[in-house]
Short mmCIF file of C-alpha atoms in Angstrom, two decimals:
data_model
loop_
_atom_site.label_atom_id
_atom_site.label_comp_id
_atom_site.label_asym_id
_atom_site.label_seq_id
_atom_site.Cartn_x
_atom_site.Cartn_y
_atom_site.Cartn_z
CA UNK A 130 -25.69 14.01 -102.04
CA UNK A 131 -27.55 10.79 -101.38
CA UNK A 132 -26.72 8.29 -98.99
CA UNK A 133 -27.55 4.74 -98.47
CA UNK A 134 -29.24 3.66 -95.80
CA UNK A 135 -27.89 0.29 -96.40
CA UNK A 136 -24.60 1.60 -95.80
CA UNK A 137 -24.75 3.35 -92.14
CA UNK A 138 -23.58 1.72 -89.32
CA UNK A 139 -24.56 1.75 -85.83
CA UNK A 140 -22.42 1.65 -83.32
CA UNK A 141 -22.84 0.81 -79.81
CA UNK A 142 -19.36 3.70 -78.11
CA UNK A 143 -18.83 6.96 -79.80
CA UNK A 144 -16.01 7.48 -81.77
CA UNK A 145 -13.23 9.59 -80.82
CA UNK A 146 -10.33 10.61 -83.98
CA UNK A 147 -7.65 12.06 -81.76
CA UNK A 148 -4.84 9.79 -83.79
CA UNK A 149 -1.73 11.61 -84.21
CA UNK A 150 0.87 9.70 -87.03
CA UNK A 151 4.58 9.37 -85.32
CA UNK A 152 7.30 11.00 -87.49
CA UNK A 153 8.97 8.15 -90.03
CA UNK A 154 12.22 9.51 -89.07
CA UNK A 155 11.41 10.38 -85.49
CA UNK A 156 11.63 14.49 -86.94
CA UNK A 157 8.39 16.58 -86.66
CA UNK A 158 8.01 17.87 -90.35
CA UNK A 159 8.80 21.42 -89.26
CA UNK A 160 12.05 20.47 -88.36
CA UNK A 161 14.09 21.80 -90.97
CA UNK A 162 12.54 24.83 -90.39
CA UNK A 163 13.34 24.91 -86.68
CA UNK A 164 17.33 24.26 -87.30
CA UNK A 165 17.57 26.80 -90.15
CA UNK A 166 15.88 29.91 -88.18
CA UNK A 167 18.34 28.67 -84.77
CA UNK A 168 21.32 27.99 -86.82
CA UNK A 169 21.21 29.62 -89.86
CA UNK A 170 22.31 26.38 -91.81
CA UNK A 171 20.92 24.13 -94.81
CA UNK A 172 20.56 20.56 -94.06
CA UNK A 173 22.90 18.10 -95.79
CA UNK A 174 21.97 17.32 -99.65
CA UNK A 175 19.48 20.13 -100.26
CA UNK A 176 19.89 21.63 -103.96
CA UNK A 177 19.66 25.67 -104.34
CA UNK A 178 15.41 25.35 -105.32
CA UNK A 179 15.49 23.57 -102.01
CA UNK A 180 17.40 26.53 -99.96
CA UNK A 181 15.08 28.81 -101.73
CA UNK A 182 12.03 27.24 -100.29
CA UNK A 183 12.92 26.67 -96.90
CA UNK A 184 14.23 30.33 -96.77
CA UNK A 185 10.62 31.13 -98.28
CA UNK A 186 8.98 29.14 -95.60
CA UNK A 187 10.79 30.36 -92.18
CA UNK A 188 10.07 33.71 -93.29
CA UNK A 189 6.36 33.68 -91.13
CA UNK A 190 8.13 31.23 -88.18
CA UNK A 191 10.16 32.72 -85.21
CA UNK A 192 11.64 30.99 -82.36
CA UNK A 193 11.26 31.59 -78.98
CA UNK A 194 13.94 29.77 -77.10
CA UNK A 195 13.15 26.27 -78.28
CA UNK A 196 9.56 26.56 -79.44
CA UNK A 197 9.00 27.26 -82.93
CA UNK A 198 5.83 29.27 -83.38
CA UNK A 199 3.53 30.46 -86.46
CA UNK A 200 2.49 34.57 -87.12
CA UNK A 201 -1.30 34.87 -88.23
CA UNK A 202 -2.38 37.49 -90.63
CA UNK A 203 -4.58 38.95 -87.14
CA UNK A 204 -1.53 38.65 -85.20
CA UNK A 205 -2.02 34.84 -83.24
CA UNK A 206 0.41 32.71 -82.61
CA UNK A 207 0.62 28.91 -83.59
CA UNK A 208 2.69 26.97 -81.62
CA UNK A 209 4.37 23.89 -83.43
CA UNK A 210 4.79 20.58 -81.37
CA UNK A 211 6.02 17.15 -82.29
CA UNK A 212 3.88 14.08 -82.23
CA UNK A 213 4.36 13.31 -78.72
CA UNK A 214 3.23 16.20 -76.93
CA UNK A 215 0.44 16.73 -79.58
CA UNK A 216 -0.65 13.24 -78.00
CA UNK A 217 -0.55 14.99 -74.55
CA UNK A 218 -2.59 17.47 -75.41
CA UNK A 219 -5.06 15.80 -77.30
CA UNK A 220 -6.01 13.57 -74.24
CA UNK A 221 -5.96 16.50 -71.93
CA UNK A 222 -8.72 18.29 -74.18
CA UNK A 223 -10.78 14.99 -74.59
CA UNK A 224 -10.54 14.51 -70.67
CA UNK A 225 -11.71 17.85 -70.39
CA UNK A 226 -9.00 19.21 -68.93
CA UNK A 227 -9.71 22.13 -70.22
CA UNK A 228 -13.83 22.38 -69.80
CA UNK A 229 -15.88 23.82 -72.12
CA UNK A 230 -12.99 26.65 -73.32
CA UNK A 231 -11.32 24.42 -75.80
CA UNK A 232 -10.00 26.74 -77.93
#
C-alpha cells in the first residue's frame, strides 16, 4: 500500500476515538432482544421471518436480573450496555481508572 506523504497530517494533541453514537430512538439496538428473553413477547408489527430471527438471535443471550449478557464459544461473558454507560466507561478506561489491566 503506498501512501502520500503529501497527505499526512501533523498534529500538535493526540487523538483519542472514544465516540459512542446515541440510540435514534433512545433504545440500545439489543433491545428487542432484552424484552423478548424477560417477557417472552414480539414487539408490535414484526412479520413471522422477523419472530424467527429474533428467536434465532436470543438463543446465545441470557439475562441476569436486568443485564443482558453474551455466552462466548470459551465460556466469557459479554455484558451489553446502552450508550450512556458505555460513555462512563469509556472515560473511566481513558482516565486510567483502571491502570494498565484494561481488559
Amino acid at each position: 500500500m503506498y501512501v502520500d506523504p503529501l497527505h499526512i497530517q501533523v498534529r500538535d494533541q493526540h487523538a483519542y476515538c472514544n465516540a459512542v453514537e446515541e440510540e435514534v430512538d433512545g433504545k440500545p439496538w439489543f433491545h428487542d432482544i432484552k424484552e423478548y428473553l424477560r417477557m417472552g413477547i414480539y414487539p408490535e408489527q414484526v412479520t413471522g421471518d422477523q419472530k424467527r430471527a429474533l428467536r434465532r438471535l436470543s438463543n446465545g443471550f441470557f439475562l441476569s436480573g436486568r443485564v443482558l449478557y453474551k455466552r462466548t464459544p470459551d465460556l466469557g461473558l459479554l455484558r451489553y450496555i446502552d450508550a450512556s454507560q458505555s460513555t462512563t466507561v469509556m472515560a473511566e478506561v481513558h482516565a486510567g481508572v483502571c491502570g494498565t489491566h484494561m481488559s
